[in-house]
PDB file of C-alpha atoms in Angstrom:
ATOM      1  CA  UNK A 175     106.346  95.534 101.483  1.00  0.00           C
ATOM      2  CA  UNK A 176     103.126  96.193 102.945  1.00  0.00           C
ATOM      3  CA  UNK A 177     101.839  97.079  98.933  1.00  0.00           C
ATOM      4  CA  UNK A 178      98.963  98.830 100.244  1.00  0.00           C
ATOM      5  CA  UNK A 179      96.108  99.509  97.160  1.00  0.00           C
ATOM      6  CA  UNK A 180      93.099 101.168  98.355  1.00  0.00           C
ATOM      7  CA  UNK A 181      89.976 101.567  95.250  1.00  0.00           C
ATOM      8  CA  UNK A 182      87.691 103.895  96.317  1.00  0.00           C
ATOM      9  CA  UNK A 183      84.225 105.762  95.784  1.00  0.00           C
ATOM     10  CA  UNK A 184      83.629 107.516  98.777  1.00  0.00           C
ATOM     11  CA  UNK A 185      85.307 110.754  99.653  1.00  0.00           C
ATOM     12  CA  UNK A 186      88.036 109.451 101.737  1.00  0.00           C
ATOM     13  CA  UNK A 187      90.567 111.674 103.861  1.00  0.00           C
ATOM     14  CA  UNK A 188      93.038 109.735 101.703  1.00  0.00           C
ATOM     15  CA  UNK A 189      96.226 111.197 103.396  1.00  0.00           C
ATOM     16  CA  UNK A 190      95.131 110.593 106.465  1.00  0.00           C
ATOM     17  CA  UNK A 191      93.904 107.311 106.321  1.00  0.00           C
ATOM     18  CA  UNK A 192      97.393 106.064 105.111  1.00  0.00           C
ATOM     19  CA  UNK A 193      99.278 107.436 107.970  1.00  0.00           C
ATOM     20  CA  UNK A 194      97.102 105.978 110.498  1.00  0.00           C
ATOM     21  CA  UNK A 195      97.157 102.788 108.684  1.00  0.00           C
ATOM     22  CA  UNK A 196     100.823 102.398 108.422  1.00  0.00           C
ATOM     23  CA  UNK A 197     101.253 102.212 112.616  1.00  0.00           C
ATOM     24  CA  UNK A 198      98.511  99.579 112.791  1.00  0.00           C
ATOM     25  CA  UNK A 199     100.468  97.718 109.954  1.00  0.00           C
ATOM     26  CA  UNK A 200     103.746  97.525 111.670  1.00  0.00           C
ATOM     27  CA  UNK A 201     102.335  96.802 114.739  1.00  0.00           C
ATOM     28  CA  UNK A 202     100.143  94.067 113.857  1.00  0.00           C
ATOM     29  CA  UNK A 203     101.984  92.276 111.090  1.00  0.00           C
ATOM     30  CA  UNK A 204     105.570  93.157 112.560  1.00  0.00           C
ATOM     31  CA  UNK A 205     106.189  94.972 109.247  1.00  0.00           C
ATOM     32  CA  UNK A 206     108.687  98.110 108.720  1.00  0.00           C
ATOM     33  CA  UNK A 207     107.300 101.989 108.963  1.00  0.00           C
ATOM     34  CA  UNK A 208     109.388 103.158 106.062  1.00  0.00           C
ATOM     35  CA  UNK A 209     108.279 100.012 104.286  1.00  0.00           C
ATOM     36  CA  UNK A 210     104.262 100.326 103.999  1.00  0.00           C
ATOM     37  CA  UNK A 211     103.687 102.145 100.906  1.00  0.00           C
ATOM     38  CA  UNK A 212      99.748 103.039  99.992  1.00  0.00           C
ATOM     39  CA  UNK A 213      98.425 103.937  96.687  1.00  0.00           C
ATOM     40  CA  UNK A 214      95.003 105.284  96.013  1.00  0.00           C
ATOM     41  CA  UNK A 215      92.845 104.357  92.773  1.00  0.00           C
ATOM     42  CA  UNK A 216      89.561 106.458  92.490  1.00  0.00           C
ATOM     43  CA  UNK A 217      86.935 104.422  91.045  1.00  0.00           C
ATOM     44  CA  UNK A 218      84.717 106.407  88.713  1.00  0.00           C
ATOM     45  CA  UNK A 219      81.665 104.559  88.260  1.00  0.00           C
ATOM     46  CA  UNK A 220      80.316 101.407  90.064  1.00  0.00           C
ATOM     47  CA  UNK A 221      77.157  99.094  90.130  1.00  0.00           C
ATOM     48  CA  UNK A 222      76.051  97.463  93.444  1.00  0.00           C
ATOM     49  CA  UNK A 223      73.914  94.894  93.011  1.00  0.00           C
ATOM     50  CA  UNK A 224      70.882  95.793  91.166  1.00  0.00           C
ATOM     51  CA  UNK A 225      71.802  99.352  90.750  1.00  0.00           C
ATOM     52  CA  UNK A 226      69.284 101.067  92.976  1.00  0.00           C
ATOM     53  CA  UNK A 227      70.717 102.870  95.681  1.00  0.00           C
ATOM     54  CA  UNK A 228      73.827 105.574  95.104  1.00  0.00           C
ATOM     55  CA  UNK A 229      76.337 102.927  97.051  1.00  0.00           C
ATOM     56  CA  UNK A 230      80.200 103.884  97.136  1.00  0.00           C
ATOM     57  CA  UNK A 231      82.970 101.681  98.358  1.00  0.00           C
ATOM     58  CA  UNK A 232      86.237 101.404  99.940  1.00  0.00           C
ATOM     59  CA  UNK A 233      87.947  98.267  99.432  1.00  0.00           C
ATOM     60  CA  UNK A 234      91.574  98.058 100.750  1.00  0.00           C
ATOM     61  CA  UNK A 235      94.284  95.413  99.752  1.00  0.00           C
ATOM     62  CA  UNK A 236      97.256  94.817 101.950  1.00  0.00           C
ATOM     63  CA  UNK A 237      99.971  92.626 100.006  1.00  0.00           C
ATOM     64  CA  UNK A 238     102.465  91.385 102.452  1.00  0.00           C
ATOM     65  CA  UNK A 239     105.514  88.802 102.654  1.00  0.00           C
ATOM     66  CA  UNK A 240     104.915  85.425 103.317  1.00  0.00           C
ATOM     67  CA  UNK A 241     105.048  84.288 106.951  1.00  0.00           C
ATOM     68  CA  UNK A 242     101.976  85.988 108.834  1.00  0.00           C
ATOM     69  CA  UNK A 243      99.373  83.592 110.617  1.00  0.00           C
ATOM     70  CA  UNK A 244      95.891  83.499 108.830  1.00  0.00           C
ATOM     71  CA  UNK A 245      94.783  84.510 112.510  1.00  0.00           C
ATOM     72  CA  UNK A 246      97.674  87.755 112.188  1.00  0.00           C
ATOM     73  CA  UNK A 247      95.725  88.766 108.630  1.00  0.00           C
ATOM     74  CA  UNK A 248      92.208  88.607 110.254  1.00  0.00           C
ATOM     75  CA  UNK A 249      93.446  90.741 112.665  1.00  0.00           C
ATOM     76  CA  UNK A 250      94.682  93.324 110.571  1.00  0.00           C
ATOM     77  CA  UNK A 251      91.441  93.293 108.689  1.00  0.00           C
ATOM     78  CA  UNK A 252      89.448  93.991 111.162  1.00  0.00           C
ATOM     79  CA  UNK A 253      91.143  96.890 112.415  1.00  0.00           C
ATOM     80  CA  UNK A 254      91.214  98.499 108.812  1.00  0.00           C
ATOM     81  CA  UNK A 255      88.061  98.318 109.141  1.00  0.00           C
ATOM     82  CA  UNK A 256      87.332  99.544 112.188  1.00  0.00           C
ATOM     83  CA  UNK A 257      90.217 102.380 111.202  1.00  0.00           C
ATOM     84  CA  UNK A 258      88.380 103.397 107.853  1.00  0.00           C
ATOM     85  CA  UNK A 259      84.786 105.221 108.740  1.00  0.00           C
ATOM     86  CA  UNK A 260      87.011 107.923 110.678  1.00  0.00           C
ATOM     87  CA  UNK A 261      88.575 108.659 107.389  1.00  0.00           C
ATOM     88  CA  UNK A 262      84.898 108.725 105.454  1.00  0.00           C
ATOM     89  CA  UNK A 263      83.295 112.142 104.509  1.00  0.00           C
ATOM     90  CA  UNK A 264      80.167 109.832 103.696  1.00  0.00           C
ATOM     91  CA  UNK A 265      78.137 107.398 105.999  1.00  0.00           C
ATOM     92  CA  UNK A 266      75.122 106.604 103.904  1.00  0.00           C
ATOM     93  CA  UNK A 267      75.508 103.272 101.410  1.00  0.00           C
ATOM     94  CA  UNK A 268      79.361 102.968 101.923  1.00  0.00           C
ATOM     95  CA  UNK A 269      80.533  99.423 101.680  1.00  0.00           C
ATOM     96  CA  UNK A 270      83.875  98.626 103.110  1.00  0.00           C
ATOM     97  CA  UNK A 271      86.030  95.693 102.282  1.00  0.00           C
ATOM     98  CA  UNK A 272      89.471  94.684 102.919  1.00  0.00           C
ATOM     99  CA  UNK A 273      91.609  92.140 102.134  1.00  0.00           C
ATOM    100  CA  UNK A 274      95.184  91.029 103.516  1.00  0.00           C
ATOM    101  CA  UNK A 275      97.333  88.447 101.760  1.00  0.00           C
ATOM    102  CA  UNK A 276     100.292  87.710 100.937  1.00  0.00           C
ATOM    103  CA  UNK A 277     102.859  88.534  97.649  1.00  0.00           C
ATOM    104  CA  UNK A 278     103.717  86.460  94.759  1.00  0.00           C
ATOM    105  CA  UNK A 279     107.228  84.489  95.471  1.00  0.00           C
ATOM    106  CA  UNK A 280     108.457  86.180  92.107  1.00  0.00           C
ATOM    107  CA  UNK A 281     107.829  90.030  93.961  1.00  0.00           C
ATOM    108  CA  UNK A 282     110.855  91.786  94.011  1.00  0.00           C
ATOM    109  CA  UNK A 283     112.129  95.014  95.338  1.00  0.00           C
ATOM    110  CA  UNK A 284     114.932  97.640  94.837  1.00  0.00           C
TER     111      UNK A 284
END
């Protein structure tokens, strides 16, 4: 815990952007360094809303134990995404999205 999942579109520093989010993770959610693990999943096509511009996304999912204050998520998300267009090799048509909630009671761990 943090389970980090970032689907993305954009070119995207990906490295980068995961050690710079981890910090902002422990310090806003009080969360552990050595527990925020990120995975990246490239998307390979997508379809925005009619289908014509060339847009590209970067949504990012931050699973976390239960216990953080809806006002603690919000905060988060807003500094992912104030964090992300450093870590974007594109600026035209990029949508960014994140989302922070919290894990199943049946996640488990080892």
């Amino acid at each position: 815990m943090p389970q980090i999942t970032v689907d993305y579109s954009a070119p995207l520093d990906r490295r980068g952007f995961a050690l710079a989010l981890h910090p902002i993770v422990v310090e806003t959610v009080d969360a552990q360094l050595d527990a925020c693990k990120t995975r990246f999943r490239e998307v390979e096509e997508l379809v925005v809303g009619d289908g014509a511009t060339d847009d590209v996304i970067v949504h990012v999912e931050i699973a976390l134990l239960l216990g953080r204050t809806d006002a603690a998520k919000a905060k988060l998300s807003q500094a992912v995404l104030d964090l992300l267009p450093r870590y974007l090799k594109a600026t035209e048509n990029v949508r960014l999205s994140v989302e922070v909630r919290d894990l199943e009671s049946s996640y488990r761990k080892r």
